[in-house]
PDB file of C-alpha atoms in Angstrom:
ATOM      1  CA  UNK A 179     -13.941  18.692  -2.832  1.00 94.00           C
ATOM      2  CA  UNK A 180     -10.295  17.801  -2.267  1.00 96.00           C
ATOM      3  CA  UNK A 181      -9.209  14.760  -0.743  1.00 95.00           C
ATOM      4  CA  UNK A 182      -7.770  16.462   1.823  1.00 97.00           C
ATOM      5  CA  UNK A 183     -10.758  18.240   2.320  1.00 97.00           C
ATOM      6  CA  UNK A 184     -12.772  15.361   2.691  1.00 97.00           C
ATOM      7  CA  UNK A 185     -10.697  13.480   4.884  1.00 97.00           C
ATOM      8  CA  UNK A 186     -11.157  17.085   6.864  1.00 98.00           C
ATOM      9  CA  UNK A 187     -15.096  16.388   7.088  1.00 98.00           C
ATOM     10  CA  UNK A 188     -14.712  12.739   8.032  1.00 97.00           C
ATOM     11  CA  UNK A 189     -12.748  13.787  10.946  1.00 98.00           C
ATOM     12  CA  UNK A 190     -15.208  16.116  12.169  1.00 97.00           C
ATOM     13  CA  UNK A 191     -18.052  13.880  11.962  1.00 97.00           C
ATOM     14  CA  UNK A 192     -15.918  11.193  13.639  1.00 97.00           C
ATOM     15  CA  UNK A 193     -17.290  10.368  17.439  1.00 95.00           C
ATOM     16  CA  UNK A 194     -14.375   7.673  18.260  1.00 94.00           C
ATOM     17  CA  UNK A 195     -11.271   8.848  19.380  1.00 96.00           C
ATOM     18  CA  UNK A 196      -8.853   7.269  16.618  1.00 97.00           C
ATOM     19  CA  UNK A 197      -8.698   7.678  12.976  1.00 98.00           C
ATOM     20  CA  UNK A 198      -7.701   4.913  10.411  1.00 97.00           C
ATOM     21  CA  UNK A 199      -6.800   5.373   6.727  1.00 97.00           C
ATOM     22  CA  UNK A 200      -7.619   2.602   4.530  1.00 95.00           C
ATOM     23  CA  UNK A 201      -7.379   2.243   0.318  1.00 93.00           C
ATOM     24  CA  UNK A 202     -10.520   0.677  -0.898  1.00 89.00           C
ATOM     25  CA  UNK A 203      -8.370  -1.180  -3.461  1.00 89.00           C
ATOM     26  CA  UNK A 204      -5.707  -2.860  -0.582  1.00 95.00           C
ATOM     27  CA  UNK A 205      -6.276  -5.584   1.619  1.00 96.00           C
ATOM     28  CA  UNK A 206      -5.915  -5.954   5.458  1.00 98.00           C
ATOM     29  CA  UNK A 207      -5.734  -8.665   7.667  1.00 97.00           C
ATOM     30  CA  UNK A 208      -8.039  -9.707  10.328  1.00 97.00           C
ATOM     31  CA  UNK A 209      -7.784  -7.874  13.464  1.00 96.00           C
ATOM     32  CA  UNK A 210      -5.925  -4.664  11.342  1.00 97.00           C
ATOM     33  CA  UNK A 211      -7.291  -2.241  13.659  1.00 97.00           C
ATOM     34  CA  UNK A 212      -6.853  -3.450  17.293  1.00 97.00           C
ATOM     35  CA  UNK A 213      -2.983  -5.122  15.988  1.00 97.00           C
ATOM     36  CA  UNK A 214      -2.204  -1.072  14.757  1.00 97.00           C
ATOM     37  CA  UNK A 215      -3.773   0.643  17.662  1.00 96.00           C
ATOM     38  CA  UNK A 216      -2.066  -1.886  20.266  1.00 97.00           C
ATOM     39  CA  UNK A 217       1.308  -0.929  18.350  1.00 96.00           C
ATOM     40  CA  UNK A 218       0.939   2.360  18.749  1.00 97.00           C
ATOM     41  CA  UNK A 219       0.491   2.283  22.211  1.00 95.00           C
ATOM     42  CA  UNK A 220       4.121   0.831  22.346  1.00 96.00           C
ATOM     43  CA  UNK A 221       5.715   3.907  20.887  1.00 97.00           C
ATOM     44  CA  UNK A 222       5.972   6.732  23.909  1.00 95.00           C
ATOM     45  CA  UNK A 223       4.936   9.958  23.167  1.00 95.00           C
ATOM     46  CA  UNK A 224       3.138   8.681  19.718  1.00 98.00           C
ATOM     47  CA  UNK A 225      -0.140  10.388  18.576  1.00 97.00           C
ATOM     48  CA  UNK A 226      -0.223   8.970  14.891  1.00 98.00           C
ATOM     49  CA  UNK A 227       1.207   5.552  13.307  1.00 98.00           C
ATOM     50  CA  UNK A 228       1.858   4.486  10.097  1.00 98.00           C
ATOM     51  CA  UNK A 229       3.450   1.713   8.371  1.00 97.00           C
ATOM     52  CA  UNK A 230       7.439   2.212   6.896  1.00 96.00           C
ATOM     53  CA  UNK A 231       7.367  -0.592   4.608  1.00 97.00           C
ATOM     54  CA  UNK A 232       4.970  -3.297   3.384  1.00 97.00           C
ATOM     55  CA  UNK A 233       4.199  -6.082   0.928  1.00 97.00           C
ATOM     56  CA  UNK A 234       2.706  -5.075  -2.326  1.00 95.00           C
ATOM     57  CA  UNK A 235       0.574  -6.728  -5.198  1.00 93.00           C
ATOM     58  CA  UNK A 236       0.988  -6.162  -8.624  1.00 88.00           C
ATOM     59  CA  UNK A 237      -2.245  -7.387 -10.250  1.00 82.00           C
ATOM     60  CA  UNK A 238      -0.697  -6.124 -14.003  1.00 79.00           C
ATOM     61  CA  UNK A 239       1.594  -8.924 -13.658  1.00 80.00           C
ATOM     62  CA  UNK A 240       0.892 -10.953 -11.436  1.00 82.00           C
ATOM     63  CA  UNK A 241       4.158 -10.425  -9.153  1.00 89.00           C
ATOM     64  CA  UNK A 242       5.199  -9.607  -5.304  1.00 94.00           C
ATOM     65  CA  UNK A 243       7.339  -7.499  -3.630  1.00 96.00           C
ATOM     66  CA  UNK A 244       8.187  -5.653  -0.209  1.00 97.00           C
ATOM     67  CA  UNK A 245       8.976  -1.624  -0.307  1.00 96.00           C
ATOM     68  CA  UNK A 246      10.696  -0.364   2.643  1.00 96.00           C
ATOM     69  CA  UNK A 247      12.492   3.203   1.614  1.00 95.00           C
ATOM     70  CA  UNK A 248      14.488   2.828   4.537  1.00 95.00           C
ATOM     71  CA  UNK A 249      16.910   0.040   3.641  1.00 95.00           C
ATOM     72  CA  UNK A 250      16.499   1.274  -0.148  1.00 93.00           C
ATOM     73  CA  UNK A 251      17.936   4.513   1.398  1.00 93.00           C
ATOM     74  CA  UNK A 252      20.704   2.479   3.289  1.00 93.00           C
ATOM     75  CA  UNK A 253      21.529   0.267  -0.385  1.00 92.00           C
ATOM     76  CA  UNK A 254      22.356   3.530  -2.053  1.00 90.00           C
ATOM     77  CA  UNK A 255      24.256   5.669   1.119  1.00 91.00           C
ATOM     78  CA  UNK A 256      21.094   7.826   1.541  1.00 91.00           C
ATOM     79  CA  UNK A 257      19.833   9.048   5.358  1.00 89.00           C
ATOM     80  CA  UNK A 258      15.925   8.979   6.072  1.00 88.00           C
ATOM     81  CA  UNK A 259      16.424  12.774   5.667  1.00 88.00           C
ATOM     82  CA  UNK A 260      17.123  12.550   1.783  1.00 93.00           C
ATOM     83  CA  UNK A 261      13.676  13.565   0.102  1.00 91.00           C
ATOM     84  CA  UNK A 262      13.166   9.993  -1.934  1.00 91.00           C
ATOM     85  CA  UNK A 263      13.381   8.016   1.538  1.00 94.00           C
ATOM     86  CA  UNK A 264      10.844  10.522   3.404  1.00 95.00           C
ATOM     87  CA  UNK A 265       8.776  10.489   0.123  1.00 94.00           C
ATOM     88  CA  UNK A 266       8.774   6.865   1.094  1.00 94.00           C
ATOM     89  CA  UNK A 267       8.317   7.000   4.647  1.00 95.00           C
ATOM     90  CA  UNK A 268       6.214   9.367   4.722  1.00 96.00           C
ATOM     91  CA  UNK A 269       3.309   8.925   1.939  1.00 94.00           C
ATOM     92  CA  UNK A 270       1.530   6.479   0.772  1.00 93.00           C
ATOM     93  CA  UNK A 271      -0.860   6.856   4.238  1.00 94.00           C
ATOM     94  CA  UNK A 272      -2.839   3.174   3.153  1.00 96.00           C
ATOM     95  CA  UNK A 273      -2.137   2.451   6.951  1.00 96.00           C
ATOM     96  CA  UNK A 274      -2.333   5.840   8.637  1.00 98.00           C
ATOM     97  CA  UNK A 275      -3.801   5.723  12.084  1.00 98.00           C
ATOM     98  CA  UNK A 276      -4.269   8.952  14.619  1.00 98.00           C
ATOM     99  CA  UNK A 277      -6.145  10.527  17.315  1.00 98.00           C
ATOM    100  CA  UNK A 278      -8.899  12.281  16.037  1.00 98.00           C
ATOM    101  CA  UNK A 279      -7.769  15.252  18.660  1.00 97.00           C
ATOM    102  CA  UNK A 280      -4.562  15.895  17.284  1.00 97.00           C
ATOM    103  CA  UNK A 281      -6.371  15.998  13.534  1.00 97.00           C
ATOM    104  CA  UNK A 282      -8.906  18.033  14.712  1.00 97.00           C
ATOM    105  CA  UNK A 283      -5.795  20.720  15.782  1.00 96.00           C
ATOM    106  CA  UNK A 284      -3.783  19.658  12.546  1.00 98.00           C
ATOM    107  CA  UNK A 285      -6.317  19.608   9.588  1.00 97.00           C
ATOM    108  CA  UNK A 286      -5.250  17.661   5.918  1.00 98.00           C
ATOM    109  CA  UNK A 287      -4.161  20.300   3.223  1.00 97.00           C
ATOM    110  CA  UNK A 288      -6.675  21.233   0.367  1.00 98.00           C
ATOM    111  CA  UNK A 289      -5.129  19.004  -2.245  1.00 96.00           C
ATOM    112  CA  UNK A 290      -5.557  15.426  -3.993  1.00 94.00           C
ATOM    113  CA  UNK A 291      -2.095  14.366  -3.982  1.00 92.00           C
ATOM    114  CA  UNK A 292       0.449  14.321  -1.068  1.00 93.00           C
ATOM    115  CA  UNK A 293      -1.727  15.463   1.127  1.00 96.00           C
ATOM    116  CA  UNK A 294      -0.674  12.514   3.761  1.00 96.00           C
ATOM    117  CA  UNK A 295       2.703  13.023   3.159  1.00 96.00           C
ATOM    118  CA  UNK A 296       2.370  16.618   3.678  1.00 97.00           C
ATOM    119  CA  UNK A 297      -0.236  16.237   7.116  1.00 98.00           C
ATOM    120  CA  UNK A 298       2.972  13.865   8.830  1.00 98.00           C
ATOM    121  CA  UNK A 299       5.724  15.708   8.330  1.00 97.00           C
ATOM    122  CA  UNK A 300       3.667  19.159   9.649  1.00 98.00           C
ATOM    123  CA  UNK A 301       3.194  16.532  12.786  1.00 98.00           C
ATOM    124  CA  UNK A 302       6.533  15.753  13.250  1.00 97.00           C
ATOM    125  CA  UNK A 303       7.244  19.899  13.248  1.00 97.00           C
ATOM    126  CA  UNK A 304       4.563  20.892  15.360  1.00 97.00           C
ATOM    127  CA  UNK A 305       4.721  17.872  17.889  1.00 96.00           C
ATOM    128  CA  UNK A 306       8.297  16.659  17.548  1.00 96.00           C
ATOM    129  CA  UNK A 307       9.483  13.178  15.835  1.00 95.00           C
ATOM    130  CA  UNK A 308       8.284  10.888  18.194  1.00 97.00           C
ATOM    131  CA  UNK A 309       4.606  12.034  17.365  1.00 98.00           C
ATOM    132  CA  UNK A 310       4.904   9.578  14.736  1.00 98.00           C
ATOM    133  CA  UNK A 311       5.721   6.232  15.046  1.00 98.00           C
ATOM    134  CA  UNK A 312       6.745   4.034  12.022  1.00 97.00           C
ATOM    135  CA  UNK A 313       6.665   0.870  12.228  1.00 97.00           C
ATOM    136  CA  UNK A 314       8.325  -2.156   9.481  1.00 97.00           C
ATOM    137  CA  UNK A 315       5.232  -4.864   8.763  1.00 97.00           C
ATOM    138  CA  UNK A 316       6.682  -8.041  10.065  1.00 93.00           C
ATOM    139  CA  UNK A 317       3.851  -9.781   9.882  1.00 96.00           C
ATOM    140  CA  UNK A 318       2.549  -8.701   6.753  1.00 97.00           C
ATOM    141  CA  UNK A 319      -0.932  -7.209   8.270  1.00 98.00           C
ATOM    142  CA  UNK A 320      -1.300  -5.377   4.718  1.00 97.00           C
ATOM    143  CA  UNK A 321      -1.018  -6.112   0.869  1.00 97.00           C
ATOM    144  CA  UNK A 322      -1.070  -2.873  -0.870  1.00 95.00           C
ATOM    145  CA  UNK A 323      -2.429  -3.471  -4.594  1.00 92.00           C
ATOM    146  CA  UNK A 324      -1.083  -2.421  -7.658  1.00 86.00           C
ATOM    147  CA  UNK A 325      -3.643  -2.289 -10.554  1.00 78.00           C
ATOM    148  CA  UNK A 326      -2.907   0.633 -13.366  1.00 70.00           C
ATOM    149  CA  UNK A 327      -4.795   3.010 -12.207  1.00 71.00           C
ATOM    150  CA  UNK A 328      -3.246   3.777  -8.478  1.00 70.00           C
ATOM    151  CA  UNK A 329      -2.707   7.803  -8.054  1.00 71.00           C
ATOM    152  CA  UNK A 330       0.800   6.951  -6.756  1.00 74.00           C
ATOM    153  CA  UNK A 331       3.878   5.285  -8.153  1.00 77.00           C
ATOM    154  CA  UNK A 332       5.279   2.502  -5.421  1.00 80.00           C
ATOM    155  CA  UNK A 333       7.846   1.237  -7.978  1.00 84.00           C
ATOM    156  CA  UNK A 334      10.617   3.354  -6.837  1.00 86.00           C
ATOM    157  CA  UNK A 335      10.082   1.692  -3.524  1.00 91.00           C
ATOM    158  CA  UNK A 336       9.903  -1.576  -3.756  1.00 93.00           C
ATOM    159  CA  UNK A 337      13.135  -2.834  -1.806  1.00 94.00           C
ATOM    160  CA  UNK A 338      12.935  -6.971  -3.205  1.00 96.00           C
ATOM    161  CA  UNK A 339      10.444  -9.266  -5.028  1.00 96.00           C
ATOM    162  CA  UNK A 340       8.414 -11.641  -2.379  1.00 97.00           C
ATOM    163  CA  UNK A 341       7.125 -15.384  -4.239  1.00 94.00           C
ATOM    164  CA  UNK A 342       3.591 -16.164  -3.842  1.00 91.00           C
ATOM    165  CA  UNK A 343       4.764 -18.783  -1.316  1.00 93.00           C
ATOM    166  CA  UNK A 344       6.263 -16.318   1.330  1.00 96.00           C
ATOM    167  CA  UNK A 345       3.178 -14.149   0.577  1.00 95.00           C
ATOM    168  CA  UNK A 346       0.583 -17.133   1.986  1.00 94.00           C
ATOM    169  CA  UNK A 347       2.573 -17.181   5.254  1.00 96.00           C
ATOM    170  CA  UNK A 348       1.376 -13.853   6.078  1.00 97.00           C
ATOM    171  CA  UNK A 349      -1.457 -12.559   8.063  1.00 97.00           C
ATOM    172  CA  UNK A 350      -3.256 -10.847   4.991  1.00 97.00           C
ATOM    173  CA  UNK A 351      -3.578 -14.355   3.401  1.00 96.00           C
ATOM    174  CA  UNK A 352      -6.615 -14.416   6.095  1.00 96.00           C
ATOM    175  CA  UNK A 353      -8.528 -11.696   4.270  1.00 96.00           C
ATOM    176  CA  UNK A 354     -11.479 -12.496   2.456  1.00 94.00           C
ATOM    177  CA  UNK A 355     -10.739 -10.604  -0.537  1.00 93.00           C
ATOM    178  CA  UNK A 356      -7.114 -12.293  -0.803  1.00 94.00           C
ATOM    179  CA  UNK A 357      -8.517 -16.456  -2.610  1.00 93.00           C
ATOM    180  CA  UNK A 358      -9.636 -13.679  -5.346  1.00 90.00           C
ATOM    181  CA  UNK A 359      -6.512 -11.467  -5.735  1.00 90.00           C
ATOM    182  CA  UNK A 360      -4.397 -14.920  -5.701  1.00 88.00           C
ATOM    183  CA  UNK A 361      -6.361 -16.341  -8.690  1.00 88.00           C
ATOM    184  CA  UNK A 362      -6.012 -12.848 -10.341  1.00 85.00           C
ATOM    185  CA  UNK A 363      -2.192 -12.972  -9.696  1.00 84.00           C
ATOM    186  CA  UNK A 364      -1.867 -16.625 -11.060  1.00 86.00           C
ATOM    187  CA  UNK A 365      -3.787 -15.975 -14.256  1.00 88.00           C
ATOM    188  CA  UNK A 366      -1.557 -13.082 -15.255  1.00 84.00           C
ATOM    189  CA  UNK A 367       1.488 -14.698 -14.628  1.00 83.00           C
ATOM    190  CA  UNK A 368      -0.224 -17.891 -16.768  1.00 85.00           C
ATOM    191  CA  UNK A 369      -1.029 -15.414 -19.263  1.00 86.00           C
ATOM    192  CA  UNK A 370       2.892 -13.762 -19.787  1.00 83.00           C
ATOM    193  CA  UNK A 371       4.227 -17.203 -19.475  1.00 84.00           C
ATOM    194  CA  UNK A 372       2.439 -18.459 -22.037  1.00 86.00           C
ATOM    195  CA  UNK A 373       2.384 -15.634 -24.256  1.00 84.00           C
ATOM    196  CA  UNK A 374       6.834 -15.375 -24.551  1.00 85.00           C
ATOM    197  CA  UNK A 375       5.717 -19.073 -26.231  1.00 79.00           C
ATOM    198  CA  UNK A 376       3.326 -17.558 -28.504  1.00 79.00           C
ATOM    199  CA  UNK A 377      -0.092 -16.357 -28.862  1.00 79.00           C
ATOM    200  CA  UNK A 378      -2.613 -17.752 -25.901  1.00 82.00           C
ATOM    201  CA  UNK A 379      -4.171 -21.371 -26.151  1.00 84.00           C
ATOM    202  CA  UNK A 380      -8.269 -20.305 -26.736  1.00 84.00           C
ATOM    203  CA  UNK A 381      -9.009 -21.405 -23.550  1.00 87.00           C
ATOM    204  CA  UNK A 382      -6.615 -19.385 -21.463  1.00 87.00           C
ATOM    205  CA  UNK A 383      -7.220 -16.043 -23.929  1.00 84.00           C
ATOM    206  CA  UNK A 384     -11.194 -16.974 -23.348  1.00 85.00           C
ATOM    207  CA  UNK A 385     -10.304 -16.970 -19.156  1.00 85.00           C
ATOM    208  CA  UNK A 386      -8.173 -14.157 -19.509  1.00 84.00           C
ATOM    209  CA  UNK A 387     -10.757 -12.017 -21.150  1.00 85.00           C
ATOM    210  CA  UNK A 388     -13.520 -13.146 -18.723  1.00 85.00           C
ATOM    211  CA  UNK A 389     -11.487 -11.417 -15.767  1.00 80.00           C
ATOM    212  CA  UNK A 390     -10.966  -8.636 -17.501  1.00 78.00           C
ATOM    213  CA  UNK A 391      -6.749  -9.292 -18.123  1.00 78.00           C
ATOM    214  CA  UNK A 392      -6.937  -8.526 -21.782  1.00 78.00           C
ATOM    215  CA  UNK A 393      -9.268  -6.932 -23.894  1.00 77.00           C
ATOM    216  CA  UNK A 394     -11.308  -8.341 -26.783  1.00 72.00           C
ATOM    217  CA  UNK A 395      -9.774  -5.795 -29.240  1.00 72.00           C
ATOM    218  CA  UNK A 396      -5.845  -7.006 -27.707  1.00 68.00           C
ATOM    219  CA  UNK A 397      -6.820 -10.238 -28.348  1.00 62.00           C
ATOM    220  CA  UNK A 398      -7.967  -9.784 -31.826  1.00 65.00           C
ATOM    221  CA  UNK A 399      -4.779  -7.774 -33.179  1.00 61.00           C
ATOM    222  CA  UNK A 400      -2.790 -10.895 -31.336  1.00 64.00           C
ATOM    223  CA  UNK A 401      -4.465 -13.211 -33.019  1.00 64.00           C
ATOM    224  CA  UNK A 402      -5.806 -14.965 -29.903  1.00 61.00           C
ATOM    225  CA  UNK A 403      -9.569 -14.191 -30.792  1.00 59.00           C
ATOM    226  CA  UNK A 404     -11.336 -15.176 -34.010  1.00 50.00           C
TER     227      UNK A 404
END
């Protein structure tokens, strides 16, 4: 079965009257839900919310940034009605929230890919713009990780890089899963500092390995592992 498909079922066996998207791989703050459904109450006329831009991890290298396709759009002379700023407004549906009635009238599209980006703008023509709110994270209420393996491509969209110490002012810093994702983010960046100096000191190629950074075979043809 499709993604879409799935997410199809899920609605249908639903009993509450909203619907929230999450990534298994991101990380939310406290309170996610009740901050996203309050927000959406604020927009008139809004069946469906979703965030427009948000911080991101990059746990390959250990780095921060903030996408927002909007004011990339803006940098370069482009409207929100060019496709690569609606491709950015409008996928990546990590933070996708909706009454389960107007998904139950508007089903996902049989596909794996797109199939958010696809499901808002048929919203936006069947109900009208306001239908969907989007909404700038100001508070930083998401981190949306970057591994190797993500389905999508958020490069193109990342606006400016965030340091670590703006990132622990934010609400995410409150998730449980974000002490782990911190250390993570550290020991990469240890590990591509020290490795523009030269091979890795034993014990940072032995931690590095541990976590799963680099790979005993890597560290062999580098010269890092005896």
């Amino acid at each position: 079965l499709s993604i879409g498909v799935k997410r199809n079922i899920g609605i249908h066996a639903a009993s509450g009257d909203m619907i929230a998207h999450f990534d298994d791989d991101d990380l939310y703050a406290p309170g996610y839900l009740a901050f996203m459904s309050t927000r959406m109450s604020y927009f008139e006329g809004a069946t469906a919310l979703k965030l427009s831009s948000w911080y991101v991890g990059n746990a390959e290298v250990g780095a921060f940034g903030y996408c927002d396709a909007a004011r990339l759009g803006r940098r370069r002379h482009m409207s929100r009605k060019t496709p690569e700023v609606k491709i950015g407004l409008y996928s990546f549906g990590f933070t996708l929230l909706y009454h389960r009635q107007v998904a139950l009238q508007l089903p996902f599209g049989d596909k794996n890919l797109g199939e958010d980006y696809d499901w808002c703008i048929a919203l936006i023509e069947k109900f009208g713009q306001l239908s969907l709110a989007l909404m700038p994270d100001e508070f930083g209420v998401c981190l949306h990780v970057q591994h190797g393996d993500n389905v999508s491509d958020i490069d193109p969209f990342v606006y400016t890089d965030v340091p670590l110490k703006e990132i622990r002012t934010l609400k995410v810093v409150e998730s449980p899963g974000f002490p782990s994702f911190v250390k993570l983010a550290e020991l990469v960046a240890r590990v591509e500092e020290a490795r523009q100096g030269g091979i890795l000191p034993p014990k940072l190629a032995k931690e590095a390995r541990d976590a799963g950074i680099i790979s005993d075979e890597d560290a062999s043809e580098r010269g890092e592992i005896a």
